[in-house]
CSV table of C-alpha atoms in Angstrom, one decimal:
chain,number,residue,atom,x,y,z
A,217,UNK,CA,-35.1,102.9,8.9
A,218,UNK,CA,-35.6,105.2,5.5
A,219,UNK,CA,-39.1,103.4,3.7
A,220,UNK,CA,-37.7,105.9,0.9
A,221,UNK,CA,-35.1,105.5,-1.5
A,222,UNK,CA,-33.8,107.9,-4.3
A,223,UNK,CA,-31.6,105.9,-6.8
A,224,UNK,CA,-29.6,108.4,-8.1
A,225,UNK,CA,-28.0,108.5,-12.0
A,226,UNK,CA,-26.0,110.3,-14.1
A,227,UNK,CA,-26.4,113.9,-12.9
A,228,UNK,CA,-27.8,112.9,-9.7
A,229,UNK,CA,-24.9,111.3,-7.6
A,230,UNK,CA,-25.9,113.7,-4.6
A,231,UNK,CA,-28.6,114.9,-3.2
A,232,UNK,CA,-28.1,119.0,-2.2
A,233,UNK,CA,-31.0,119.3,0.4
A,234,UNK,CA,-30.4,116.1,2.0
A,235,UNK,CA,-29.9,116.7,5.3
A,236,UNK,CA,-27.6,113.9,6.1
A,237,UNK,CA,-27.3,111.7,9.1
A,238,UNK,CA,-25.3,108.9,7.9
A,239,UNK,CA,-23.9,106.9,5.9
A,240,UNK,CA,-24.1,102.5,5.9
A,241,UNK,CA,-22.1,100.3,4.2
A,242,UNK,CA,-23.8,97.5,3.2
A,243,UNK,CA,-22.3,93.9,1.8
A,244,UNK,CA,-24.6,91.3,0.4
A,245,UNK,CA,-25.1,88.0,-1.3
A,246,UNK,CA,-24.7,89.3,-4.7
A,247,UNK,CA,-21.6,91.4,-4.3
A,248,UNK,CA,-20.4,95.3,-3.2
A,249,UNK,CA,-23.3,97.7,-4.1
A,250,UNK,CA,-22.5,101.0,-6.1
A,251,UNK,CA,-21.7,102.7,-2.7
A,252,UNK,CA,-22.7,103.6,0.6
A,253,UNK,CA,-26.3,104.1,1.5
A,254,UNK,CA,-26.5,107.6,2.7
A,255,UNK,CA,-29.1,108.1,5.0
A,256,UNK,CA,-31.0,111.6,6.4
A,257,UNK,CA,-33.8,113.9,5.7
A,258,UNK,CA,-34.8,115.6,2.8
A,259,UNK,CA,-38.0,117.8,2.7
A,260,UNK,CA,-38.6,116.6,6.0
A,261,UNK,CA,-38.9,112.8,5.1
A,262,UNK,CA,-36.6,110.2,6.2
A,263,UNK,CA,-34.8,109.0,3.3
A,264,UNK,CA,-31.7,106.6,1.7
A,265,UNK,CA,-30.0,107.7,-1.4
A,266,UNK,CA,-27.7,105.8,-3.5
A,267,UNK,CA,-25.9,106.3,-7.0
A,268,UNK,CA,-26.0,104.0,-9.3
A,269,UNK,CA,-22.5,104.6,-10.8
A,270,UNK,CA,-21.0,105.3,-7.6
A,271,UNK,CA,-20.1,108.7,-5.6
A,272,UNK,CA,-17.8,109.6,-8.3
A,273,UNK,CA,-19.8,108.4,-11.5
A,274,UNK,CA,-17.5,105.9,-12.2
A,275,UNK,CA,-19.6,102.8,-13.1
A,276,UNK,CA,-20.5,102.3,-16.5
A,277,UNK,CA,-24.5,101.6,-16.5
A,278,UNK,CA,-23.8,97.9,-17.9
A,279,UNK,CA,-21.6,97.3,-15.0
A,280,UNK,CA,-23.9,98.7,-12.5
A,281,UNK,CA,-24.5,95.3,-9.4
A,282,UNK,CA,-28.5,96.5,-9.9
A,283,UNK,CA,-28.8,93.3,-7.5
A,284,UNK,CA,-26.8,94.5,-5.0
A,285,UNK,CA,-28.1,97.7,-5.1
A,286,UNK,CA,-31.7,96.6,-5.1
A,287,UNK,CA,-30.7,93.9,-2.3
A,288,UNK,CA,-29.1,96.9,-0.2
A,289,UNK,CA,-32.8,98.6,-0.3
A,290,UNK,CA,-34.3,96.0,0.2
A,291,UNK,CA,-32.2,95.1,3.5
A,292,UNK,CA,-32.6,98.2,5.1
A,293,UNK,CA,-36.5,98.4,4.7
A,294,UNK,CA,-36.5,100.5,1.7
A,295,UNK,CA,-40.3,99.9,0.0
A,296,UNK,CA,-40.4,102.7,-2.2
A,297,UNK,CA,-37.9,103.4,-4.4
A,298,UNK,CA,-37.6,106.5,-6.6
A,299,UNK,CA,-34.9,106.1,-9.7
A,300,UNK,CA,-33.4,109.2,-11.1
A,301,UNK,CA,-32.4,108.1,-14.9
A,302,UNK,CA,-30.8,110.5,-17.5
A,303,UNK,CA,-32.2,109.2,-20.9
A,304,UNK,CA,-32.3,110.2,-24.5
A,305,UNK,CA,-35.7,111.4,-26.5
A,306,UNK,CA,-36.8,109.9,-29.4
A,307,UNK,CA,-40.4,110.8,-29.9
A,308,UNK,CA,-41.2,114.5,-30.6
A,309,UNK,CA,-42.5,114.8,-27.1
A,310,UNK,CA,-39.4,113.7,-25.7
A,311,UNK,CA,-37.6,117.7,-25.4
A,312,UNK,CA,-34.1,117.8,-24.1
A,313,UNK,CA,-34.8,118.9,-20.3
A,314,UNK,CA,-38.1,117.6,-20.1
A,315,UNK,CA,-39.3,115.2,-16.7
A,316,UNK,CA,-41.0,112.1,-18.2
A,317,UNK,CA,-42.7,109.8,-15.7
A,318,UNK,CA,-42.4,106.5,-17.9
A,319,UNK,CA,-45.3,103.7,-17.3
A,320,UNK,CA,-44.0,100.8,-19.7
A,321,UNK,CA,-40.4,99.3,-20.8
A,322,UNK,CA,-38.6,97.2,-23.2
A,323,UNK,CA,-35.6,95.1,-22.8
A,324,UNK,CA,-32.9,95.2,-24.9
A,325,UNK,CA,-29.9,94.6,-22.8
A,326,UNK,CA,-28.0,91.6,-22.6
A,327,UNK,CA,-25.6,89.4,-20.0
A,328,UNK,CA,-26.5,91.6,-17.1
A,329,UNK,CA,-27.8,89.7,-14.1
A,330,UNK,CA,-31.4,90.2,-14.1
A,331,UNK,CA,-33.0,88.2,-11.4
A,332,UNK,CA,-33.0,86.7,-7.7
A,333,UNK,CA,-34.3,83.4,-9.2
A,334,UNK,CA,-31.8,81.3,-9.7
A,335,UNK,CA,-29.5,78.7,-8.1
A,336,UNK,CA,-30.5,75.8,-6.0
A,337,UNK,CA,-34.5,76.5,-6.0
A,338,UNK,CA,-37.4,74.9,-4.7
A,339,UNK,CA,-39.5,75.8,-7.5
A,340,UNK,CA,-39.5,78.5,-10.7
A,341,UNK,CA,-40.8,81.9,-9.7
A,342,UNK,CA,-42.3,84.3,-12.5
A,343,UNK,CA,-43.3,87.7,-11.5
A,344,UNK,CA,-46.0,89.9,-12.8
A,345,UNK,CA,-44.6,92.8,-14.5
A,346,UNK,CA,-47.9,93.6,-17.0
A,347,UNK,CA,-47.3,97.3,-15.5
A,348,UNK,CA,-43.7,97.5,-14.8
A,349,UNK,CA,-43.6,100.8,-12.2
A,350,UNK,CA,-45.5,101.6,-9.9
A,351,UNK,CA,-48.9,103.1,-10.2
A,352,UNK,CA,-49.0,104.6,-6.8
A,353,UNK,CA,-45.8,105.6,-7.1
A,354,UNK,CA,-46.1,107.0,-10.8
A,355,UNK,CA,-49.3,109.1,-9.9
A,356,UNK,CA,-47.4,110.7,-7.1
A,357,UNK,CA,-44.6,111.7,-9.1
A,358,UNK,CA,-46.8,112.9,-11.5
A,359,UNK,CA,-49.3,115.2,-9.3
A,360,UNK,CA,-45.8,116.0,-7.8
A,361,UNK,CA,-44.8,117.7,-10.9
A,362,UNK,CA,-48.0,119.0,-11.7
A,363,UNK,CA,-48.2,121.0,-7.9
A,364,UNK,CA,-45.1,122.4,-8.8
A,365,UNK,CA,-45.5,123.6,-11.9
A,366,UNK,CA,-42.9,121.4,-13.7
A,367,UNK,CA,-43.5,120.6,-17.3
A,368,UNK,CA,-43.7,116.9,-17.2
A,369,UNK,CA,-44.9,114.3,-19.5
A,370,UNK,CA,-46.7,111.8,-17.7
A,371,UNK,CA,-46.1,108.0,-19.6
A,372,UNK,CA,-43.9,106.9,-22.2
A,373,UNK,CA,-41.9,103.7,-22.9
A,374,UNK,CA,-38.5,103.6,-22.0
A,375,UNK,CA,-36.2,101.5,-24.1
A,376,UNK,CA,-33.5,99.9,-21.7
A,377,UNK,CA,-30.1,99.7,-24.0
A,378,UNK,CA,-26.6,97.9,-23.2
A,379,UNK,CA,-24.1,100.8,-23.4
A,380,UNK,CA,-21.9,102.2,-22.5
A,381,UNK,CA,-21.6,103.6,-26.1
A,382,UNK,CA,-24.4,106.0,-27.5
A,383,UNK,CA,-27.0,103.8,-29.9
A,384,UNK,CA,-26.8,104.1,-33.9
A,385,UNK,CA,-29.4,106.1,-35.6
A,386,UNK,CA,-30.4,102.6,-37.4
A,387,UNK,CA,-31.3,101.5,-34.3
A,388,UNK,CA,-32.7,104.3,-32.3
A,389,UNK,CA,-35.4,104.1,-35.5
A,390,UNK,CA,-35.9,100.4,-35.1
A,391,UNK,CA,-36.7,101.2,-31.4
A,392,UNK,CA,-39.3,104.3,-32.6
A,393,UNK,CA,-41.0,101.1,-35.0
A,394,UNK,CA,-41.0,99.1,-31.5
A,395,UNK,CA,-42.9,101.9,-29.7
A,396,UNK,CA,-40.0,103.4,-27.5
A,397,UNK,CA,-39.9,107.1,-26.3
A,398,UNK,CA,-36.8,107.1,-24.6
A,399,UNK,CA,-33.8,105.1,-24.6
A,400,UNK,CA,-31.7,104.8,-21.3
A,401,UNK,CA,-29.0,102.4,-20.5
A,402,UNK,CA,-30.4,101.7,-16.7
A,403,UNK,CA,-33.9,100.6,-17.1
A,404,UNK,CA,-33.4,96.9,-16.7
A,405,UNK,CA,-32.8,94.9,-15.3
A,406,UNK,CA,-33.2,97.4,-11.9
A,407,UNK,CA,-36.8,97.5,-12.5
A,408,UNK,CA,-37.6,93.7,-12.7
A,409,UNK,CA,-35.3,93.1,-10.2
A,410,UNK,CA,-37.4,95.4,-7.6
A,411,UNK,CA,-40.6,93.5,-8.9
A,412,UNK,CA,-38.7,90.1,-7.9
A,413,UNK,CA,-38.4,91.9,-4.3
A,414,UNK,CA,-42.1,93.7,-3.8
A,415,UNK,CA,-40.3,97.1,-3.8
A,416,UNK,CA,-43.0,100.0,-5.0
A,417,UNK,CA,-40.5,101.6,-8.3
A,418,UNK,CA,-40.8,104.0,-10.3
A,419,UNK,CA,-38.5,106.3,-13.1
A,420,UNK,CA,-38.5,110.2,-13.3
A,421,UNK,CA,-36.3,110.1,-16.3
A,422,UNK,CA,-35.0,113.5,-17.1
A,423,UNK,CA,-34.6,113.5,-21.2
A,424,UNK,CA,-30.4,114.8,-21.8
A,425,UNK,CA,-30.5,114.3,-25.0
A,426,UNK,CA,-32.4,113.9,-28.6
A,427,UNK,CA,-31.6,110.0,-29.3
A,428,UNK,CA,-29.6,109.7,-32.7
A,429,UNK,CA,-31.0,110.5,-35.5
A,430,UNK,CA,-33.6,112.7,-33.9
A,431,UNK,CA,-31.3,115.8,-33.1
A,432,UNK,CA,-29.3,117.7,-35.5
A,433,UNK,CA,-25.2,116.8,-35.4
A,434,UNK,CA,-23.4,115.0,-33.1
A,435,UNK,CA,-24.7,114.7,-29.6
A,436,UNK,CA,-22.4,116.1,-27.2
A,437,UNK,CA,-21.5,115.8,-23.4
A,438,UNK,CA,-21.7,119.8,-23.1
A,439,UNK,CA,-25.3,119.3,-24.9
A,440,UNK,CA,-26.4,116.7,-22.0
A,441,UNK,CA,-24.4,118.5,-19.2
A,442,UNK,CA,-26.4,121.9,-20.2
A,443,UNK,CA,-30.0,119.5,-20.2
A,444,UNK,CA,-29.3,117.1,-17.2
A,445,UNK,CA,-28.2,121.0,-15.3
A,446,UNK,CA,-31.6,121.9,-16.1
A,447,UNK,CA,-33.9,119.0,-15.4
A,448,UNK,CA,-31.7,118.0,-12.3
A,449,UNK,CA,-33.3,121.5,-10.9
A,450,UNK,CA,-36.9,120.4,-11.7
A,451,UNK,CA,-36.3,116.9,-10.0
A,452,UNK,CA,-35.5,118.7,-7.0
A,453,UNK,CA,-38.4,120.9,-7.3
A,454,UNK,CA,-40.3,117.6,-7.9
A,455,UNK,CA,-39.0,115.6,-4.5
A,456,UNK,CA,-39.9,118.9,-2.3
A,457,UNK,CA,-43.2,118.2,-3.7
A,458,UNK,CA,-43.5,114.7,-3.6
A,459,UNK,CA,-42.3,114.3,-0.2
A,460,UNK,CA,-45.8,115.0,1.7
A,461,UNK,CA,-47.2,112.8,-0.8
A,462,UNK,CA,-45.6,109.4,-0.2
């Protein structure tokens, strides 16, 4: 049984120095998760890993099954889980490469499927979600970074977007007047959906990107491609370091 799980993004569908042991396919009430659970050892830890837009990046973030996903954790005795999130900057501490250890959210997707609650219930259930990640979880990360000497910044508000198209400068500023940092497209609803199931979360978002409007030109794929290559190195760094801490 892994208690660890990395959710992995867009520049994370594997893991390099995961010693793997094997791999579980896992069915469940809310459909086929993005993949196989891959299951082994990394840094000496026993983990699960799983990408969120499949082993091929092929899932677009607003067709991710975050329920089946989170379920699959969940199943296997997953209690902390560790998302990998490639996101765009908007405020100036927000660099292109940067590891940002966000502490709040904002919602801004739409028609996803967003909770366990519903159906035939017994009764309505509201969760708690006044601090959306982790503490624990986000102080780890943090002192992670900071042991291995990764620039980091350590809180920020990610602004969870629909996709799968790249947002309009008009409303990349409307988020800035709403208090986001970072926009992302995979924020929600797999945060509130590991509240729902008492899993421990929480987001190293690696920035790919300045959000429109904030950059100069065009944003291109070689642009994020060149940042996710870098930051993808420093998440690495960061899980050796975080390992002995969890």
């Amino acid at each position: 049984m892994s208690a660890i799980a990395i959710i992995g993004g867009t520049g994370l569908t594997r893991l390099g120095s995961l010693e793997i042991a094997r791999r579980e396919v896992i069915h469940t009430p809310y459909g086929e998760p993005s993949g196989p659970v891959t299951h082994g050892h990394l840094f000496g830890r026993e983990v699960a890993f799983l990408p969120r837009h499949g082993p091929g990046h092929t899932i677009p973030p607003h067709q991710v099954n975050y329920r089946a996903n989170l379920w699959a954790l969940h199943h296997i005795g997953v209690e902390q889980v560790i998302a990998v999130a490639a996101v765009g900057g908007i405020t100036e501490r927000m660099k292109p490469a940067c590891l940002v250890i966000p502490d709040q959210i904002i919602d801004y997707t739409w028609s996803r499927a967003h909770t366990f609650y519903e159906g035939s219930l017994k009764q309505v259930t509201h969760v708690d979600f006044t601090e959306p990640y982790s503490l624990e979880l986000r102080h780890a990360m943090i002192a992670a970074c900071a042991a291995a000497g990764i620039g980091h910044v350590d809180r920020g508000t990610y602004g969870a977007t629909q996709g799968p198209r790249l947002e309009s400068t008009a409303e990349i500023d409307r988020m800035a007047r709403d208090g986001c940092d970072l926009v992302g497209m995979t924020g929600m609803p797999e945060a509130g959906l590991a509240r729902e199931l008492g899993l421990s979360y929480a987001t190293c978002a690696v920035v790919a990107n300045w959000a429109a409007g904030r950059g100069t030109g065009e944003i291109t794929m070689e642009e994020v491609g060149q940042n996710l290559d870098i930051g993808m190195r420093d998440v690495a760094r960061m899980l050796e370091a975080l390992m002995p801490l969890l």
